[in-house]
CSV table of C-alpha atoms (C1' of nucleotides) in Angstrom, one decimal:
chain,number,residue,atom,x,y,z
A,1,UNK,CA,10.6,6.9,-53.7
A,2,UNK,CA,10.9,4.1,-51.0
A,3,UNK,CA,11.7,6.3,-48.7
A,4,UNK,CA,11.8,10.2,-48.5
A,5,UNK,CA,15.6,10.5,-47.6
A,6,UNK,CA,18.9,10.3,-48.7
A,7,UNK,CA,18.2,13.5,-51.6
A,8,UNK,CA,20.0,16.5,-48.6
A,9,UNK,CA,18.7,15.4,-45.1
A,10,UNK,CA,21.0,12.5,-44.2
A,11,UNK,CA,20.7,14.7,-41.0
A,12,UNK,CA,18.7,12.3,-38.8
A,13,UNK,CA,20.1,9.2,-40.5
A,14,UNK,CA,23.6,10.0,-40.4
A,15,UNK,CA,23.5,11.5,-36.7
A,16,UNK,CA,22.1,8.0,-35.4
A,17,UNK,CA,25.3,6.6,-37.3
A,18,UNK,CA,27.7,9.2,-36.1
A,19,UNK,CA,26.9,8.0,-32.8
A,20,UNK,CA,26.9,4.4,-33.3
A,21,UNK,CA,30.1,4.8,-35.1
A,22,UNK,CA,31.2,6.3,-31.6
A,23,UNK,CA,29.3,4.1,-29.2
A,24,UNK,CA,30.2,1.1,-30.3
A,25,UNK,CA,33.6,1.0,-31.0
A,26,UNK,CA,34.4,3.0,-27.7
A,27,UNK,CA,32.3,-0.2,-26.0
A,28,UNK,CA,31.9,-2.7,-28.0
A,29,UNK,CA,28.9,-4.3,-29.6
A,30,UNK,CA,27.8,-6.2,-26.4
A,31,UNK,CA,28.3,-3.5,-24.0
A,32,UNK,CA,26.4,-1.0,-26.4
A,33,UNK,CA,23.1,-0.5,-25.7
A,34,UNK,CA,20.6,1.4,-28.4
A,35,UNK,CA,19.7,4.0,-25.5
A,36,UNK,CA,23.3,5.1,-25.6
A,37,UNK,CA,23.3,5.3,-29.0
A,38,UNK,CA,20.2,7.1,-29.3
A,39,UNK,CA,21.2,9.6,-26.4
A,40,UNK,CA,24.3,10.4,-28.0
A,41,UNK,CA,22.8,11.1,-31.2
A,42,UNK,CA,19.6,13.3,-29.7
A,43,UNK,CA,17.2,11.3,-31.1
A,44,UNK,CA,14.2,9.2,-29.8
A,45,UNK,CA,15.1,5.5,-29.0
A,46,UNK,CA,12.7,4.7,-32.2
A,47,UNK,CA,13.9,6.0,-34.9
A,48,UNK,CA,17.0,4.0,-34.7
A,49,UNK,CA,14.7,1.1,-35.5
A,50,UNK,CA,12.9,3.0,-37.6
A,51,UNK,CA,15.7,4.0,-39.6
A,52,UNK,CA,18.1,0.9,-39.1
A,53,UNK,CA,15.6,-2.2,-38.2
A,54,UNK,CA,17.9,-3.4,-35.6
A,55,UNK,CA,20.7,-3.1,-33.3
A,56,UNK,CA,22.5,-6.0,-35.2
A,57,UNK,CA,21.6,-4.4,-38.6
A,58,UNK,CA,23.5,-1.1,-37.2
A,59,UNK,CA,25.9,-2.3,-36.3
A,60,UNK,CA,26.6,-4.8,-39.3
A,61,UNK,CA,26.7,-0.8,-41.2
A,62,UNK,CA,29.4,-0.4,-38.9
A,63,UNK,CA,31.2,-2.9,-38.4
A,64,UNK,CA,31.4,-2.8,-42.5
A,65,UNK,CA,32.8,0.7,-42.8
A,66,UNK,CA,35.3,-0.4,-40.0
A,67,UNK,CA,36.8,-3.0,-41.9
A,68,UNK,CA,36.7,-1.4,-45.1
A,69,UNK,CA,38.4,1.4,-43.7
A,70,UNK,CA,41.2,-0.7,-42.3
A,71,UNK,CA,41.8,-2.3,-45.6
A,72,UNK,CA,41.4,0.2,-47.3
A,73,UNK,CA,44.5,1.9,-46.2
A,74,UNK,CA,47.1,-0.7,-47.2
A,75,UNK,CA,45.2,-2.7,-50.2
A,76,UNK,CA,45.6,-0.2,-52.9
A,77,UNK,CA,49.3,0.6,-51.8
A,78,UNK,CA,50.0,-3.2,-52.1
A,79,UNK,CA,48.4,-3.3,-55.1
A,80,UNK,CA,50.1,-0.4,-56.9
A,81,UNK,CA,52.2,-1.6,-59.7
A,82,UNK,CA,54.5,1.4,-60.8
A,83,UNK,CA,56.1,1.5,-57.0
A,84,UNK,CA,59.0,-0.6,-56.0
A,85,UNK,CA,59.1,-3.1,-52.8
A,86,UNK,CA,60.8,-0.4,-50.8
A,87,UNK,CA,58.4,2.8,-51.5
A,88,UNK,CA,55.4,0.1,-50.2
A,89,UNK,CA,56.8,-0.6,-47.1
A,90,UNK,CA,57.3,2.6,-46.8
A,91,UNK,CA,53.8,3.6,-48.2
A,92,UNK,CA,51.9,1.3,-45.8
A,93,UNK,CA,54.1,2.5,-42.5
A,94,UNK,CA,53.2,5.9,-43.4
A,95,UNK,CA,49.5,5.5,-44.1
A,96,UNK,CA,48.6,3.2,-41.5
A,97,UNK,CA,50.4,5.8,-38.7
A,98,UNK,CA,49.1,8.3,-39.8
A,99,UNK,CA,44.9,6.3,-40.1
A,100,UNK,CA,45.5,4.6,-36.6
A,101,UNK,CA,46.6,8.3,-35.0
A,102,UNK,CA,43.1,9.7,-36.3
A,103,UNK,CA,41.5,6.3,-35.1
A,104,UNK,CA,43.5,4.4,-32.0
A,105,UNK,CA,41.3,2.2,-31.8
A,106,UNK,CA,40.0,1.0,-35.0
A,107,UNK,CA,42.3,-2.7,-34.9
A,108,UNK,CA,41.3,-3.5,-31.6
A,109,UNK,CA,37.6,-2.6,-32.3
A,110,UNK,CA,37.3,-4.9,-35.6
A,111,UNK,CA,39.9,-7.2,-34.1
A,112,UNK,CA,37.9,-8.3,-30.9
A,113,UNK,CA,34.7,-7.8,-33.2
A,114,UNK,CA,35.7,-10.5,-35.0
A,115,UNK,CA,37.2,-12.9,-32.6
A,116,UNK,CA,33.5,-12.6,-30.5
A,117,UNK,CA,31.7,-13.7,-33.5
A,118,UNK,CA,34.1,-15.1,-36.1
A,119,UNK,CA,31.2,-17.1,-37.9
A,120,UNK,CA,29.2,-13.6,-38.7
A,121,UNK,CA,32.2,-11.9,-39.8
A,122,UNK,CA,34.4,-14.2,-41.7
A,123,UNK,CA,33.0,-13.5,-44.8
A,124,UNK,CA,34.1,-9.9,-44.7
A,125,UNK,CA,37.6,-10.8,-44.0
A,126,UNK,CA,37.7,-13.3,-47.0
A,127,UNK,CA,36.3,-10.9,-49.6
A,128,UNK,CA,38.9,-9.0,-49.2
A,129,UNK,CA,41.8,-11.9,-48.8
A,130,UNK,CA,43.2,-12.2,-52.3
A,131,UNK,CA,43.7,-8.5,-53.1
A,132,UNK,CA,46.4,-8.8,-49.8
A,133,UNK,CA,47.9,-12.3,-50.5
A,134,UNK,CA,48.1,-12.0,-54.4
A,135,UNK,CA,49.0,-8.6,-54.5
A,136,UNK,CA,51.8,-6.5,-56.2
A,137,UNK,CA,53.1,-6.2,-52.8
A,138,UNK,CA,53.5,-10.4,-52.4
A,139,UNK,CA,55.4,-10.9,-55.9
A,140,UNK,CA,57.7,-8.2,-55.3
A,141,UNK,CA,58.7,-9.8,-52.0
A,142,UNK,CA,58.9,-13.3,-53.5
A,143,UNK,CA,61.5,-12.1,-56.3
A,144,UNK,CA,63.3,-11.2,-53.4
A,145,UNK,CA,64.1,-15.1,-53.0
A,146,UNK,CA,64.5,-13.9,-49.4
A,147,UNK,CA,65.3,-17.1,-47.2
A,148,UNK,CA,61.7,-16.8,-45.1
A,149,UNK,CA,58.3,-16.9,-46.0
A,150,UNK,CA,57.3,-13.6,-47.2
A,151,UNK,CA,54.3,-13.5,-44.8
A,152,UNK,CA,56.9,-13.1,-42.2
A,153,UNK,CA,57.5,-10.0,-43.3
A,154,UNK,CA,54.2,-8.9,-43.6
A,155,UNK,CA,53.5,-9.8,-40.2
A,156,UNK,CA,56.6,-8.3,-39.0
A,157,UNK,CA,55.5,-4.7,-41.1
A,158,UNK,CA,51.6,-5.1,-39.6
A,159,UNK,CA,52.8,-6.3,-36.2
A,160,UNK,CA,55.4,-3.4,-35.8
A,161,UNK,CA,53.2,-0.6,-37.5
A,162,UNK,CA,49.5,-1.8,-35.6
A,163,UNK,CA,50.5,-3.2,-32.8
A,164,UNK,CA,51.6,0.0,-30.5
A,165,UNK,CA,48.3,0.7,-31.0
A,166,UNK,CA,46.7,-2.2,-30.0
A,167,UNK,CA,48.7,-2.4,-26.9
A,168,UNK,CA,48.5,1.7,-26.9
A,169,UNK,CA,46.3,2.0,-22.9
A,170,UNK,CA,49.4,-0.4,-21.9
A,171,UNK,CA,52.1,0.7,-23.8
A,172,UNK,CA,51.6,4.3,-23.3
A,173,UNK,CA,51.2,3.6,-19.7
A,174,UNK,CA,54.9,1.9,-19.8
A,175,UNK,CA,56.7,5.0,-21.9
A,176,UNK,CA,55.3,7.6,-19.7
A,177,UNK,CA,52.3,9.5,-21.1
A,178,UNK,CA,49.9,9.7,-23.7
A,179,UNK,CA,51.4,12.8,-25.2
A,180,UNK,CA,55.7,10.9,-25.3
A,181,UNK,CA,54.1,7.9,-26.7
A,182,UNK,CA,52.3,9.7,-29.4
A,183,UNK,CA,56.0,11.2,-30.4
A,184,UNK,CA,57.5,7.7,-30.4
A,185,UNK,CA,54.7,6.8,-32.8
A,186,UNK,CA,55.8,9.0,-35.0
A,187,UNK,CA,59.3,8.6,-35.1
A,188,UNK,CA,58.4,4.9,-36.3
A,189,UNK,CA,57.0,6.2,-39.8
A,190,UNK,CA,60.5,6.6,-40.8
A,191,UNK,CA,62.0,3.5,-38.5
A,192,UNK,CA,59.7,0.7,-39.5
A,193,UNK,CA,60.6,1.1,-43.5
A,194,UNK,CA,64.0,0.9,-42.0
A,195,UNK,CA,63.9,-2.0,-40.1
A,196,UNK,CA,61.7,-4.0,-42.8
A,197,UNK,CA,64.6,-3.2,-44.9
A,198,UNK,CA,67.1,-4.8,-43.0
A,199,UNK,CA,65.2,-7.9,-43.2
A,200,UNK,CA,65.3,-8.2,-46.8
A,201,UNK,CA,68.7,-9.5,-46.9
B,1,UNK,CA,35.8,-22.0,9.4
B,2,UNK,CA,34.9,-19.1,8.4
B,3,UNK,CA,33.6,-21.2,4.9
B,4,UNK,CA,33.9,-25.0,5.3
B,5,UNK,CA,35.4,-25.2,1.9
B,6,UNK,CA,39.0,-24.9,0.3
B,7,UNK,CA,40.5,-27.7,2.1
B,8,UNK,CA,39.8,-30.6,-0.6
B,9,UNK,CA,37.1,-30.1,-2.3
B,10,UNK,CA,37.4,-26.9,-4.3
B,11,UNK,CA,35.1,-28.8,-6.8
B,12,UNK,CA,32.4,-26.5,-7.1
B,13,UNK,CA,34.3,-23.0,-6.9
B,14,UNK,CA,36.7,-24.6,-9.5
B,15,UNK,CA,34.5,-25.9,-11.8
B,16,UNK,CA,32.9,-22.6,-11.8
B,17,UNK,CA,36.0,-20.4,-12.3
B,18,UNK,CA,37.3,-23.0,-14.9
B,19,UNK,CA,34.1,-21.9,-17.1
B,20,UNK,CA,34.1,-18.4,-15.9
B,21,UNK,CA,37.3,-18.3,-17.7
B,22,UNK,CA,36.4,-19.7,-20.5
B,23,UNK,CA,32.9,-17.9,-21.2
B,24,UNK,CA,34.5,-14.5,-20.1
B,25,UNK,CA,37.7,-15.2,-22.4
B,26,UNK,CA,35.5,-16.1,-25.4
B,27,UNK,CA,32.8,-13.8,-25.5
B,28,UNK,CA,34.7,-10.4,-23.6
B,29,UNK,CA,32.5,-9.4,-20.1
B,30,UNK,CA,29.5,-7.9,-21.5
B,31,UNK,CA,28.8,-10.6,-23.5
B,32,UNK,CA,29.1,-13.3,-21.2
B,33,UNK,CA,25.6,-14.6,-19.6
B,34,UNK,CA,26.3,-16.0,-15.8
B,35,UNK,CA,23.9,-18.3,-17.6
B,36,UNK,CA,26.3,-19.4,-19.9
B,37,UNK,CA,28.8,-19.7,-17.4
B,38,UNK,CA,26.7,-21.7,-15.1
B,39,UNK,CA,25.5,-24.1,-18.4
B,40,UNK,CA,29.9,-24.5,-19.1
B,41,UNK,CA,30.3,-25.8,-15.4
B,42,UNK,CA,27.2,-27.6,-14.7
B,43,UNK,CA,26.3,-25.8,-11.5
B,44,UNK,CA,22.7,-24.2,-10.4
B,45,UNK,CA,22.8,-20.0,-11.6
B,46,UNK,CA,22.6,-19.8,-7.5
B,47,UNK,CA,25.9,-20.9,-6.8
B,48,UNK,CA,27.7,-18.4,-8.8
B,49,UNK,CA,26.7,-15.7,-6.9
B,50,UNK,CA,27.1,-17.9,-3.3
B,51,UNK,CA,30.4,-18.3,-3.9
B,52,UNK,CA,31.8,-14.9,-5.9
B,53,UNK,CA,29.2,-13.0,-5.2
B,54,UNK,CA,28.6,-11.0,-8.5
B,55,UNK,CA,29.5,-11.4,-12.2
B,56,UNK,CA,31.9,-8.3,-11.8
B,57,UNK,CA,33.6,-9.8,-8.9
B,58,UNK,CA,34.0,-13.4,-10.8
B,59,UNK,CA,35.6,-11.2,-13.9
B,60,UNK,CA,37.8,-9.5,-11.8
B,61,UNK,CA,39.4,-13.0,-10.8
B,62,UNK,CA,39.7,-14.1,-14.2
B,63,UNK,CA,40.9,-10.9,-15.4
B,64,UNK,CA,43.5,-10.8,-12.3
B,65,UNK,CA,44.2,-14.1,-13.7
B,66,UNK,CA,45.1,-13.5,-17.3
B,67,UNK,CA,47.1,-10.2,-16.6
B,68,UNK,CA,49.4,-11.7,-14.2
B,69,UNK,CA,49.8,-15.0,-16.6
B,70,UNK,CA,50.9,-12.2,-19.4
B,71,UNK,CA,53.0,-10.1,-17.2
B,72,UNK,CA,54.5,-13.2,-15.1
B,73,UNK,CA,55.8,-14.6,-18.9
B,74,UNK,CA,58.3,-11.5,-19.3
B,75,UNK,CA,59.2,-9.8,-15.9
B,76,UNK,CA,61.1,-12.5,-14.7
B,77,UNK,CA,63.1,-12.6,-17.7
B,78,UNK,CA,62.9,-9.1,-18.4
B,79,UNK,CA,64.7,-9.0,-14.6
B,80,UNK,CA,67.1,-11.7,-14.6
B,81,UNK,CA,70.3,-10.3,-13.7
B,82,UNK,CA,72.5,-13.2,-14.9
B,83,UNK,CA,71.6,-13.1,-18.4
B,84,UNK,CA,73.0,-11.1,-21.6
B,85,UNK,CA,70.6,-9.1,-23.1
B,86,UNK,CA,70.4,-11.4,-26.6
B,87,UNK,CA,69.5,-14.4,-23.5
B,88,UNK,CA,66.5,-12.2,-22.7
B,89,UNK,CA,65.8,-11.4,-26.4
B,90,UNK,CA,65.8,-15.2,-27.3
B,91,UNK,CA,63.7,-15.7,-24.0
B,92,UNK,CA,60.7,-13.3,-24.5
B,93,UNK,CA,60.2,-14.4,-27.8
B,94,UNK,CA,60.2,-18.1,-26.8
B,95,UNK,CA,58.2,-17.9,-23.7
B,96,UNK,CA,55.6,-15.6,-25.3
B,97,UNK,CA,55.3,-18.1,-28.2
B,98,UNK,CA,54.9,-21.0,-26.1
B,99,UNK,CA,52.3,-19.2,-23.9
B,100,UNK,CA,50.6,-17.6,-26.3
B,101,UNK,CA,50.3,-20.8,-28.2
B,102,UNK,CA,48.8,-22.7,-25.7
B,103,UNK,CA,46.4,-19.4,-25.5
B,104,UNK,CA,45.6,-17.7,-28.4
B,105,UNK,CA,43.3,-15.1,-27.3
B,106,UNK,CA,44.9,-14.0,-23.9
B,107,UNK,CA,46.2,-10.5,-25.5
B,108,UNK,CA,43.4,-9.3,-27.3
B,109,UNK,CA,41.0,-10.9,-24.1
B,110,UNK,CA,43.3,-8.8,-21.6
B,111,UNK,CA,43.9,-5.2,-24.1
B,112,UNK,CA,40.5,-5.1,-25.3
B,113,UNK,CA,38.8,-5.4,-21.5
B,114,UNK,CA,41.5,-2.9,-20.4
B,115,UNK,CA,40.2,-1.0,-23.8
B,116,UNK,CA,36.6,-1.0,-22.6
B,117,UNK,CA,36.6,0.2,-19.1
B,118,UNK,CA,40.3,1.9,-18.7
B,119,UNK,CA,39.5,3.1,-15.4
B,120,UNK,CA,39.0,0.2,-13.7
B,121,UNK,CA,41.8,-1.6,-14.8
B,122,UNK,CA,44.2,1.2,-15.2
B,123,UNK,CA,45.7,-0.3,-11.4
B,124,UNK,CA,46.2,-3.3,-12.6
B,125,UNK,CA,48.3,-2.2,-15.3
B,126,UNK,CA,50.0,0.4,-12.9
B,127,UNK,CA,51.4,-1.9,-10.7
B,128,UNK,CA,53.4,-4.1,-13.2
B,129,UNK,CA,54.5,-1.3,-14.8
B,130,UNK,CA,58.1,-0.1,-13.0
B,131,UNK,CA,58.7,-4.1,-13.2
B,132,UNK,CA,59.2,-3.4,-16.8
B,133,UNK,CA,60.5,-0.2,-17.7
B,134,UNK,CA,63.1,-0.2,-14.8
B,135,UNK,CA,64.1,-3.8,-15.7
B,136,UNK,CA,67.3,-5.1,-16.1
B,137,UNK,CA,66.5,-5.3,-20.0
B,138,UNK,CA,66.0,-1.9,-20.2
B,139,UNK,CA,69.1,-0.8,-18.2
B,140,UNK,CA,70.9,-3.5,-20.8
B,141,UNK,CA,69.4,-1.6,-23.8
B,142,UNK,CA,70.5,1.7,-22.6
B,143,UNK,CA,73.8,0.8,-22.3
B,144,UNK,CA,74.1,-0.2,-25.9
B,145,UNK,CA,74.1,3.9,-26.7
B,146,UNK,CA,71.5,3.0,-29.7
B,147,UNK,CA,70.7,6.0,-31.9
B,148,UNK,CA,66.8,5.2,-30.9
B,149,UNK,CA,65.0,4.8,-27.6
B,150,UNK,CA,64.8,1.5,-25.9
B,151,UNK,CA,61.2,1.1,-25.8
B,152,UNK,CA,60.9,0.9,-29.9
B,153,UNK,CA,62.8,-2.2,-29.5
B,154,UNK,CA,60.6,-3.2,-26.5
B,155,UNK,CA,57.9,-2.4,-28.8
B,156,UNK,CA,59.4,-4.0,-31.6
B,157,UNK,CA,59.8,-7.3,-29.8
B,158,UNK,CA,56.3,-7.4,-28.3
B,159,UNK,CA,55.1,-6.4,-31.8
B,160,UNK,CA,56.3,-8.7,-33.3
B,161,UNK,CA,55.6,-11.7,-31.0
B,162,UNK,CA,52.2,-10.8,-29.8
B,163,UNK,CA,50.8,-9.2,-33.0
B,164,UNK,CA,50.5,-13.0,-34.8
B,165,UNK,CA,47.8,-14.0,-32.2
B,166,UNK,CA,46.0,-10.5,-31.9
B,167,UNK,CA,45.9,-10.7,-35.5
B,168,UNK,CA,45.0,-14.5,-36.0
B,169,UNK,CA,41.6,-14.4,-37.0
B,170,UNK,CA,42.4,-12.3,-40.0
B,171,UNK,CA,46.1,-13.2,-40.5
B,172,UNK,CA,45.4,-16.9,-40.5
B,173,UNK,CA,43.1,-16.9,-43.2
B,174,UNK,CA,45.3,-14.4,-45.3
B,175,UNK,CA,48.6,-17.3,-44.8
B,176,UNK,CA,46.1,-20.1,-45.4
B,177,UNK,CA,44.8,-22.3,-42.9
B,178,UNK,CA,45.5,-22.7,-39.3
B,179,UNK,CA,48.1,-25.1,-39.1
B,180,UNK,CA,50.2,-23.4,-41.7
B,181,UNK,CA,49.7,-20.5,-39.4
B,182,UNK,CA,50.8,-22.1,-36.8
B,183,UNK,CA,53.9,-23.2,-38.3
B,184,UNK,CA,54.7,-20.0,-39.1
B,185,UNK,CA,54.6,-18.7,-35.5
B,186,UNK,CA,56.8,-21.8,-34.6
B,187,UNK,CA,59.2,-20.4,-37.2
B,188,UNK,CA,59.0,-17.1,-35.3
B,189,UNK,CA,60.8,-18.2,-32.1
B,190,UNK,CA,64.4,-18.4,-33.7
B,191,UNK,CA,63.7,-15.4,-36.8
B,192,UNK,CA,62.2,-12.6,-34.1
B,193,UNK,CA,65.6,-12.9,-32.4
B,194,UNK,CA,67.6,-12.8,-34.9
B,195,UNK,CA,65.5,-9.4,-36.7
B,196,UNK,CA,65.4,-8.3,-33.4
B,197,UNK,CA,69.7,-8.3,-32.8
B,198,UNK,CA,69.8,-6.4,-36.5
B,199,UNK,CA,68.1,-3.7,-34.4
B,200,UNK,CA,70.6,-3.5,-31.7
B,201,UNK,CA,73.4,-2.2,-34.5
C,1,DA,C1',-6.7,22.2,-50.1
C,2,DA,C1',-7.1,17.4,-49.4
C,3,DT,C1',-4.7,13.2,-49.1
C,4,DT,C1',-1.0,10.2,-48.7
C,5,DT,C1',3.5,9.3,-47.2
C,6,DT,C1',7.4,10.0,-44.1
C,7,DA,C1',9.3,11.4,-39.7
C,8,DT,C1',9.1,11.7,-34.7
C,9,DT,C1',7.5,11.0,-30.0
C,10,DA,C1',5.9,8.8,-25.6
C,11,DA,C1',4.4,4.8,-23.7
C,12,DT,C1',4.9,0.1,-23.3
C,13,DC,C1',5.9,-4.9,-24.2
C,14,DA,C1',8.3,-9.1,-23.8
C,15,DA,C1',12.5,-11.3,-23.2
C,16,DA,C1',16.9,-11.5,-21.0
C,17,DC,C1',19.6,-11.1,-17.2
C,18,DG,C1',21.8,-10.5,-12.7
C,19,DA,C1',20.6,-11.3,-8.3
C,20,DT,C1',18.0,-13.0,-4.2
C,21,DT,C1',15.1,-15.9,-1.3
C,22,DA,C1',13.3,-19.6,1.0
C,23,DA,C1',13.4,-24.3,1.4
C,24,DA,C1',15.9,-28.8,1.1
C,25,DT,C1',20.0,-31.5,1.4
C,26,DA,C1',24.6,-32.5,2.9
C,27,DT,C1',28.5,-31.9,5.9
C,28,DT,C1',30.8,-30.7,10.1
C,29,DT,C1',30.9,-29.8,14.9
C,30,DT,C1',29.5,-30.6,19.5
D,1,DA,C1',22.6,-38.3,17.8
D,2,DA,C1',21.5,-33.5,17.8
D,3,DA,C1',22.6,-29.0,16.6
D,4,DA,C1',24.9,-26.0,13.7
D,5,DT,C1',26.8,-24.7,9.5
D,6,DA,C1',27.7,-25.2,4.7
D,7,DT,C1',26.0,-26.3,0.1
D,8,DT,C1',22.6,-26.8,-3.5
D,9,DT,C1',18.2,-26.2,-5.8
D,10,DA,C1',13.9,-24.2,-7.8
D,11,DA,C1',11.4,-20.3,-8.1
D,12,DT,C1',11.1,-15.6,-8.6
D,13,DC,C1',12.1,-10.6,-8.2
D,14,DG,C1',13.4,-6.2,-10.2
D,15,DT,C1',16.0,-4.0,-13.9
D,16,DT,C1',17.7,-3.5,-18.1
D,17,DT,C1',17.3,-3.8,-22.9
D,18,DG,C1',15.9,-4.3,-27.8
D,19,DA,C1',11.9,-3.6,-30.1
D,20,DT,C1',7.0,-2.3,-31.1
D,21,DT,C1',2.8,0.3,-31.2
D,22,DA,C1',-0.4,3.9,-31.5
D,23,DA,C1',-0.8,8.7,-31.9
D,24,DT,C1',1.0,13.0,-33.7
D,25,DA,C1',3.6,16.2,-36.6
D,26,DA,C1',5.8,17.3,-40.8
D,27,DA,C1',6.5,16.9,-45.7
D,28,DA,C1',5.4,15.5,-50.2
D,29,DT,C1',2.0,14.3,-53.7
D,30,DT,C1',-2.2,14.8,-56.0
DNA sequence: AATTTTATTAATCAAACGATTAAATATTTT
DNA sequence: AAAATATTTAATCGTTTGATTAATAAAATT
């Protein structure tokens, strides 16, 4: 075997990734530095080169889960064929609250990840392009012959759904607390399909 | 004179803090160099810190900067007392295009600095804050007796507006190119209103 | 049991980076 | 014009940071 691992004891492995997981989206990429990573983990500054190569490399692991997870969320609900325009919108409202509640700060992360180095990470938003614009999702809102674009919509349903928590360590600051915000949050599961709806005519 | 400077030439200061802003607004804090910044206005390393000091206290001008330019685009509408509340409506939307469009990455420069080091910029944030929810808008809402609180369709506005250049490095690609993009946005000043008056019923 | 491979540690390297210093030049004040 | 002050430069200092190395411990293989 190339290397002893991966058979039970992802122990060491996965505890250097737990902790970059952690580390760098609370900081960023730049403002991480391997010695944070490794204390967090417990582990000797080494054997995050010995086990990852690189910082960079790392991070890349990331950064790759990241945006996986943050397609993964909407992609196969757009792409579902036996549910109707309406149960979608509903669908993705639902399922991205209820992802971004378990991980704030997952958009902003990839977002501003993305922006810093849009060369290195282009390629990971375009492999996944076509399964969002020619998806179920996109022909059902064409038949709609609405009078807009349909991306308008799209960005309207992203903007309303993502956004709160984008702006969340303003926004929450401006509704009161943490804790009231968090209940407003929710309340938008059921508003944004609602509002989306309205739009379709 | 305490500093024989700021009467004419602010040259040198200027030039610096015209690239400060740039570097620090491309690349986030951590990842700006005072090299680079330096390189951008053609100036010796040395004359940053002679005339700001540090890199921190150079940030904390720019930053200053770009929060007040995001802020100062709403809270005089937000506060005009002469105007209906579908005026301000139709003004946020246009004024926060317009702005945004002549700078793209100003929201996700300003929420994902705020992201990184809360604490430190939690003031900054604190001291706009009244300025907006005790606004004329808000009052204006709350007298419409909607079945939902104001700040959804606070949130729903922003959302809506600011999301399209948060998003742009992913959403751009997904609508095409960047100038279809664009065009969309442009679209955006006259529909946002409109969805966002369906709201108010 | 001996040997080879894998895992872990402490120490350290080299480059990058923010900052400072001392000297030189320019500008202002007297 | 001389003196004082402000501006600019080149060189360099001290830390931080990503990465490596050499030695050791543990595990797997023979």
């Amino acid at each position: 075997m190339a290397k002893g691992k991966k058979d039970l004891d992802l122990s060491t492995e996965e505890k250097i990734m737990e902790a970059a997981r952690k580390v760098f989206t609370e900081k960023g990429y730049a403002a991480a530095r391997t010695r944070d990573i490794a204390e967090e983990s417990g582990i000797n500054l080494a054997l995050l080169n010995y086990y990852f190569r690189s910082k960079e490399k790392l991070f890349e692991l990331v950064m790759l889960e990241r945006v996986n997870k943050l397609f993964g969320a909407i992609i196969p609900i757009l792409n579902d064929e036996s549910s109707t325009l309406e149960e979608k919108i509903e669908g993705i409202a639902g399922s991205y609250i209820d992802l971004l509640t378990e991980h704030p700060d997952l958009p902003i992360f990839v977002l501003s990840e993305i922006r810093n180095r849009p060369e290195k990470f282009a390629a990971l938003v375009n492999a996944r392009d076509h399964r969002v614009t020619k998806s179920v999702f996109m022909k059902q809102l064409i038949e709609r012959k609405l009078s807009v674009s349909p991306f308008h919509i799209l960005i309207n349903l992203l903007g309303m759904t993502v956004f709160p928590f984008v702006g969340k360590p303003v926004l929450s600051k401006l509704v009161g607390n943490e804790a009231e915000f968090d209940a407003l949050i929710k309340q938008r599961k059921e508003l944004i399909p609602m509002w989306i709806k309205m739009m379709l005519n």
